[in-house]
Amino acid sequence: DGGITQSPKYLFRKEGQNVTLSCEQNLNHDAMYWYRQDPGQGLRLIYYSQIVNDFQKGDIAEGYSVSREKKESFPLTVTSAQKNPTAFYLCASTVAGGPTYEQYFGPGTRLTVT
Amino acid sequence: QQQVKQSPQSLIVQKGGIPIINCAYENTAFDYFPWYQQFPGKGPALLIAIRPDVSEKKEGRFTISFNKSAKQFSLHIMDSQPGDSATYFCAAVSTLLNAGGTSYGKLTFGQGTILTVHP
């Protein structure tokens, strides 16, 4: 089964702690993305990566960090510097050279920070 | 700065009705306009997409109408069913170049519309 997996589905953390969200894909896609979804605000781009060992900031990168050591994996770390980290986080990927509008999304991780 | 504005925020129709969701954009560099459908607890999935040189695209019960001069586009769902109840996002794609000269698409999403279709 090809697809994108995100784990865990629900994550709870105390304020001040860093937390890492997992994203793995076996679609052989080159580009991967992280979005944050908040009610009434749509999806906002946090970081994206087109190739291994390279990534770019999106529109709301402050307080987040990523790595891309393998093509299949693009973990997101929510740091204590993120002012309002409670949200639904979505990972997506696209194939290089394919339709740029066709992003494949994982099932998401709901992060709650108290 | 919201580059793609979507309305309404929520919409309730009866089965068989034709819900219409509208989006407006400002950036004329956008070169594709997809719609995504998201069910609760799931990630969005591509529903249908249109290029700016086409005024209408239909796939099954879903139709995109596109007005380039007004910089607006809309999604119509014909003969809506309870199974269509979901959140719908419009989006716009801008094609950018990375440092290595490879093109990639950046999606800018609208705020989303929660559609409820009553039986």
mmCIF file of C-alpha atoms in Angstrom:
data_model
loop_
_atom_site.group_PDB
_atom_site.id
_atom_site.type_symbol
_atom_site.label_atom_id
_atom_site.label_comp_id
_atom_site.label_asym_id
_atom_site.label_seq_id
_atom_site.Cartn_x
_atom_site.Cartn_y
_atom_site.Cartn_z
ATOM 1 C CA ASP A 1 0.000 0.000 0.000
ATOM 2 C CA GLY A 2 1.510 3.299 -1.099
ATOM 3 C CA GLY A 3 0.854 6.401 0.917
ATOM 4 C CA ILE A 4 1.866 8.856 3.580
ATOM 5 C CA THR A 5 1.862 7.933 7.237
ATOM 6 C CA GLN A 6 1.913 10.370 10.105
ATOM 7 C CA SER A 7 2.356 9.376 13.688
ATOM 8 C CA PRO A 8 1.034 9.646 16.230
ATOM 9 C CA LYS A 9 -2.574 10.593 15.423
ATOM 10 C CA TYR A 10 -2.910 12.505 18.703
ATOM 11 C CA LEU A 11 -0.081 14.072 20.690
ATOM 12 C CA PHE A 12 -0.173 15.863 24.008
ATOM 13 C CA ARG A 13 2.687 17.921 25.403
ATOM 14 C CA LYS A 14 3.349 20.349 28.176
ATOM 15 C CA GLU A 15 4.203 23.929 27.349
ATOM 16 C CA GLY A 16 7.951 24.458 27.020
ATOM 17 C CA GLN A 17 8.689 21.024 25.577
ATOM 18 C CA ASN A 18 9.863 20.369 22.045
ATOM 19 C CA VAL A 19 7.943 17.696 20.150
ATOM 20 C CA THR A 20 8.681 15.908 16.863
ATOM 21 C CA LEU A 21 5.977 14.824 14.442
ATOM 22 C CA SER A 22 6.737 11.971 12.090
ATOM 23 C CA CYS A 23 5.986 11.872 8.346
ATOM 24 C CA GLU A 24 6.940 8.938 6.134
ATOM 25 C CA GLN A 25 6.020 8.281 2.502
ATOM 26 C CA ASN A 26 6.582 5.278 0.253
ATOM 27 C CA LEU A 27 5.334 6.966 -2.921
ATOM 28 C CA ASN A 28 8.867 7.746 -4.102
ATOM 29 C CA HIS A 29 7.919 11.420 -4.158
ATOM 30 C CA ASP A 30 10.673 13.993 -4.204
ATOM 31 C CA ALA A 31 8.907 16.959 -2.638
ATOM 32 C CA MET A 32 7.423 16.970 0.859
ATOM 33 C CA TYR A 33 5.523 19.647 2.749
ATOM 34 C CA TRP A 34 4.296 20.465 6.234
ATOM 35 C CA TYR A 35 1.088 22.422 6.783
ATOM 36 C CA ARG A 36 -0.697 23.645 9.845
ATOM 37 C CA GLN A 37 -4.525 23.671 9.876
ATOM 38 C CA ASP A 38 -6.503 25.888 12.222
ATOM 39 C CA PRO A 39 -10.297 26.364 12.147
ATOM 40 C CA GLY A 40 -11.301 29.134 9.747
ATOM 41 C CA GLN A 41 -7.748 29.652 8.456
ATOM 42 C CA GLY A 42 -7.287 26.910 5.928
ATOM 43 C CA LEU A 43 -3.905 25.251 5.543
ATOM 44 C CA ARG A 44 -0.760 27.291 5.969
ATOM 45 C CA LEU A 45 2.639 26.156 4.734
ATOM 46 C CA ILE A 46 5.309 25.679 7.417
ATOM 47 C CA TYR A 47 8.243 24.107 5.537
ATOM 48 C CA TYR A 48 8.839 22.256 2.307
ATOM 49 C CA SER A 49 11.618 20.155 0.845
ATOM 50 C CA GLN A 50 12.225 19.260 -2.770
ATOM 51 C CA ILE A 51 15.278 17.061 -2.346
ATOM 52 C CA VAL A 52 17.172 15.293 0.410
ATOM 53 C CA ASN A 53 19.242 17.559 2.651
ATOM 54 C CA ASP A 54 17.491 20.676 1.402
ATOM 55 C CA PHE A 55 14.405 22.461 2.732
ATOM 56 C CA GLN A 56 12.858 25.913 2.584
ATOM 57 C CA LYS A 57 10.760 27.987 4.966
ATOM 58 C CA GLY A 58 7.110 28.430 4.190
ATOM 59 C CA ASP A 59 4.808 31.211 5.333
ATOM 60 C CA ILE A 60 4.797 30.387 9.062
ATOM 61 C CA ALA A 61 8.161 28.734 9.821
ATOM 62 C CA GLU A 62 8.902 30.557 13.084
ATOM 63 C CA GLY A 63 9.064 28.138 16.018
ATOM 64 C CA TYR A 64 9.392 25.056 13.787
ATOM 65 C CA SER A 65 12.322 23.059 12.417
ATOM 66 C CA VAL A 66 12.643 20.182 9.953
ATOM 67 C CA SER A 67 15.179 17.765 8.543
ATOM 68 C CA ARG A 68 15.293 15.741 5.326
ATOM 69 C CA GLU A 69 17.972 13.091 5.697
ATOM 70 C CA LYS A 70 16.073 10.489 3.677
ATOM 71 C CA LYS A 71 13.764 10.824 0.699
ATOM 72 C CA GLU A 72 11.027 8.950 2.556
ATOM 73 C CA SER A 73 11.076 10.954 5.762
ATOM 74 C CA PHE A 74 10.404 14.601 6.665
ATOM 75 C CA PRO A 75 9.994 15.038 10.440
ATOM 76 C CA LEU A 76 8.756 18.315 11.915
ATOM 77 C CA THR A 77 9.855 19.584 15.316
ATOM 78 C CA VAL A 78 7.583 22.011 17.104
ATOM 79 C CA THR A 79 9.850 23.945 19.439
ATOM 80 C CA SER A 80 9.056 25.774 22.635
ATOM 81 C CA ALA A 81 9.486 29.009 20.672
ATOM 82 C CA GLN A 82 6.222 28.380 18.784
ATOM 83 C CA LYS A 83 3.745 30.693 20.501
ATOM 84 C CA ASN A 84 0.556 28.775 19.718
ATOM 85 C CA PRO A 85 1.454 25.175 18.827
ATOM 86 C CA THR A 86 -1.936 23.520 19.379
ATOM 87 C CA ALA A 87 -3.193 22.639 15.885
ATOM 88 C CA PHE A 88 -3.757 19.908 13.319
ATOM 89 C CA TYR A 89 -0.545 19.222 11.382
ATOM 90 C CA LEU A 90 -0.591 17.774 7.883
ATOM 91 C CA CYS A 91 2.251 16.346 5.838
ATOM 92 C CA ALA A 92 2.018 16.137 2.044
ATOM 93 C CA SER A 93 4.124 15.105 -0.916
ATOM 94 C CA THR A 94 4.251 15.489 -4.691
ATOM 95 C CA VAL A 95 6.144 13.754 -7.448
ATOM 96 C CA ALA A 96 8.783 15.827 -9.216
ATOM 97 C CA GLY A 97 7.625 16.725 -12.686
ATOM 98 C CA GLY A 98 4.041 15.757 -11.946
ATOM 99 C CA PRO A 99 1.094 18.125 -11.573
ATOM 100 C CA THR A 100 2.236 20.638 -9.031
ATOM 101 C CA TYR A 101 -1.302 21.077 -7.755
ATOM 102 C CA GLU A 102 -1.695 17.400 -6.871
ATOM 103 C CA GLN A 103 -0.401 17.031 -3.352
ATOM 104 C CA TYR A 104 -0.977 13.787 -1.465
ATOM 105 C CA PHE A 105 -1.745 14.308 2.206
ATOM 106 C CA GLY A 106 -1.233 12.125 5.222
ATOM 107 C CA PRO A 107 -3.972 11.633 7.851
ATOM 108 C CA GLY A 108 -2.558 14.349 10.109
ATOM 109 C CA THR A 109 -1.421 14.664 13.724
ATOM 110 C CA ARG A 110 -3.473 16.644 16.220
ATOM 111 C CA LEU A 111 -1.110 18.302 18.684
ATOM 112 C CA THR A 112 -2.387 19.701 21.971
ATOM 113 C CA VAL A 113 -0.049 21.708 24.161
ATOM 114 C CA THR A 114 -1.182 22.666 27.668
ATOM 115 C CA GLN B 1 -2.226 38.331 4.216
ATOM 116 C CA GLN B 2 -4.866 35.989 2.793
ATOM 117 C CA GLN B 3 -4.209 35.683 -0.927
ATOM 118 C CA VAL B 4 -7.154 33.367 -1.572
ATOM 119 C CA LYS B 5 -10.471 34.288 0.042
ATOM 120 C CA GLN B 6 -13.141 31.611 0.318
ATOM 121 C CA SER B 7 -16.829 31.883 1.189
ATOM 122 C CA PRO B 8 -19.061 30.904 2.809
ATOM 123 C CA GLN B 9 -17.473 29.478 5.956
ATOM 124 C CA SER B 10 -20.269 26.946 6.286
ATOM 125 C CA LEU B 11 -23.118 25.762 4.106
ATOM 126 C CA ILE B 12 -26.115 23.548 4.745
ATOM 127 C CA VAL B 13 -28.203 22.078 1.917
ATOM 128 C CA GLN B 14 -30.768 19.348 1.477
ATOM 129 C CA LYS B 15 -29.992 16.210 -0.484
ATOM 130 C CA GLY B 16 -30.241 16.948 -4.191
ATOM 131 C CA GLY B 17 -29.422 20.630 -3.729
ATOM 132 C CA ILE B 18 -26.567 22.435 -5.519
ATOM 133 C CA PRO B 19 -24.123 23.962 -3.032
ATOM 134 C CA ILE B 20 -21.845 26.642 -4.460
ATOM 135 C CA ILE B 21 -18.548 27.637 -2.852
ATOM 136 C CA ASN B 22 -16.752 30.752 -4.030
ATOM 137 C CA CYS B 23 -13.131 31.818 -4.042
ATOM 138 C CA ALA B 24 -11.355 35.013 -5.061
ATOM 139 C CA TYR B 25 -7.680 35.680 -5.561
ATOM 140 C CA GLU B 26 -5.420 38.649 -6.208
ATOM 141 C CA ASN B 27 -2.129 37.245 -7.449
ATOM 142 C CA THR B 28 -2.247 36.959 -11.250
ATOM 143 C CA ALA B 29 0.812 34.668 -11.144
ATOM 144 C CA PHE B 30 -1.321 31.753 -9.951
ATOM 145 C CA ASP B 31 -1.431 29.161 -12.709
ATOM 146 C CA TYR B 32 -3.609 26.334 -11.397
ATOM 147 C CA PHE B 33 -6.705 26.315 -9.210
ATOM 148 C CA PRO B 34 -7.457 23.022 -7.443
ATOM 149 C CA TRP B 35 -10.174 22.089 -4.986
ATOM 150 C CA TYR B 36 -9.551 19.714 -2.115
ATOM 151 C CA GLN B 37 -12.063 17.707 -0.080
ATOM 152 C CA GLN B 38 -11.407 16.809 3.547
ATOM 153 C CA PHE B 39 -13.395 14.431 5.740
ATOM 154 C CA PRO B 40 -13.180 14.734 9.544
ATOM 155 C CA GLY B 41 -9.920 13.411 10.973
ATOM 156 C CA LYS B 42 -8.416 12.876 7.514
ATOM 157 C CA GLY B 43 -6.031 14.735 5.255
ATOM 158 C CA PRO B 44 -7.397 16.664 2.249
ATOM 159 C CA ALA B 45 -7.622 14.926 -1.117
ATOM 160 C CA LEU B 46 -7.589 16.511 -4.558
ATOM 161 C CA LEU B 47 -11.102 16.727 -6.009
ATOM 162 C CA ILE B 48 -10.789 18.678 -9.247
ATOM 163 C CA ALA B 49 -8.536 21.372 -10.714
ATOM 164 C CA ILE B 50 -8.692 23.953 -13.494
ATOM 165 C CA ARG B 51 -6.225 26.007 -15.519
ATOM 166 C CA PRO B 52 -6.847 29.761 -15.928
ATOM 167 C CA ASP B 53 -7.326 29.466 -19.718
ATOM 168 C CA VAL B 54 -10.466 27.348 -19.226
ATOM 169 C CA SER B 55 -13.799 28.769 -18.056
ATOM 170 C CA GLU B 56 -15.372 25.553 -16.815
ATOM 171 C CA LYS B 57 -14.362 22.023 -15.923
ATOM 172 C CA LYS B 58 -16.688 19.199 -14.970
ATOM 173 C CA GLU B 59 -15.871 15.867 -13.349
ATOM 174 C CA GLY B 60 -18.879 13.809 -12.412
ATOM 175 C CA ARG B 61 -21.102 15.890 -10.143
ATOM 176 C CA PHE B 62 -18.379 18.478 -9.452
ATOM 177 C CA THR B 63 -17.921 21.557 -11.649
ATOM 178 C CA ILE B 64 -15.447 24.427 -11.399
ATOM 179 C CA SER B 65 -16.434 27.740 -12.965
ATOM 180 C CA PHE B 66 -13.573 30.149 -13.552
ATOM 181 C CA ASN B 67 -13.747 33.894 -14.281
ATOM 182 C CA LYS B 68 -10.254 35.137 -15.074
ATOM 183 C CA SER B 69 -11.161 38.815 -15.465
ATOM 184 C CA ALA B 70 -12.890 38.876 -12.086
ATOM 185 C CA LYS B 71 -10.214 36.678 -10.514
ATOM 186 C CA GLN B 72 -12.856 34.398 -9.073
ATOM 187 C CA PHE B 73 -13.654 30.708 -9.248
ATOM 188 C CA SER B 74 -16.304 28.520 -7.728
ATOM 189 C CA LEU B 75 -17.176 24.893 -7.036
ATOM 190 C CA HIS B 76 -20.661 23.573 -7.784
ATOM 191 C CA ILE B 77 -21.813 20.170 -6.542
ATOM 192 C CA MET B 78 -24.740 18.841 -8.534
ATOM 193 C CA ASP B 79 -27.301 16.513 -6.922
ATOM 194 C CA SER B 80 -25.506 16.739 -3.576
ATOM 195 C CA GLN B 81 -25.532 13.678 -1.318
ATOM 196 C CA PRO B 82 -25.029 13.242 2.450
ATOM 197 C CA GLY B 83 -21.694 11.590 1.624
ATOM 198 C CA ASP B 84 -20.522 14.920 0.187
ATOM 199 C CA SER B 85 -20.593 16.395 3.699
ATOM 200 C CA ALA B 86 -16.999 17.498 4.246
ATOM 201 C CA THR B 87 -14.764 20.553 4.364
ATOM 202 C CA TYR B 88 -13.841 21.955 0.975
ATOM 203 C CA PHE B 89 -10.759 24.036 0.293
ATOM 204 C CA CYS B 90 -9.993 26.025 -2.791
ATOM 205 C CA ALA B 91 -6.360 26.648 -3.565
ATOM 206 C CA ALA B 92 -4.137 28.431 -6.031
ATOM 207 C CA VAL B 93 -0.767 27.297 -7.294
ATOM 208 C CA SER B 94 2.174 29.522 -8.032
ATOM 209 C CA THR B 95 5.113 27.999 -9.875
ATOM 210 C CA LEU B 96 8.429 28.987 -8.392
ATOM 211 C CA LEU B 97 12.049 28.075 -9.043
ATOM 212 C CA ASN B 98 14.356 26.738 -6.387
ATOM 213 C CA ALA B 99 18.043 27.602 -6.118
ATOM 214 C CA GLY B 100 18.895 24.718 -8.444
ATOM 215 C CA GLY B 101 16.560 25.956 -11.167
ATOM 216 C CA THR B 102 13.924 23.240 -10.666
ATOM 217 C CA SER B 103 10.331 24.397 -10.761
ATOM 218 C CA TYR B 104 7.914 23.499 -8.001
ATOM 219 C CA GLY B 105 4.395 24.455 -7.120
ATOM 220 C CA LYS B 106 3.367 26.248 -3.967
ATOM 221 C CA LEU B 107 -0.257 25.874 -2.884
ATOM 222 C CA THR B 108 -2.045 28.783 -1.219
ATOM 223 C CA PHE B 109 -5.293 27.622 0.373
ATOM 224 C CA GLY B 110 -8.559 29.371 1.076
ATOM 225 C CA GLN B 111 -10.041 29.294 4.578
ATOM 226 C CA GLY B 112 -12.279 26.301 3.929
ATOM 227 C CA THR B 113 -16.050 25.711 3.770
ATOM 228 C CA ILE B 114 -17.810 23.167 5.956
ATOM 229 C CA LEU B 115 -20.560 21.602 3.848
ATOM 230 C CA THR B 116 -23.416 19.661 5.429
ATOM 231 C CA VAL B 117 -25.879 17.823 3.202
ATOM 232 C CA HIS B 118 -29.021 16.718 5.028
ATOM 233 C CA PRO B 119 -30.761 13.504 3.896
#
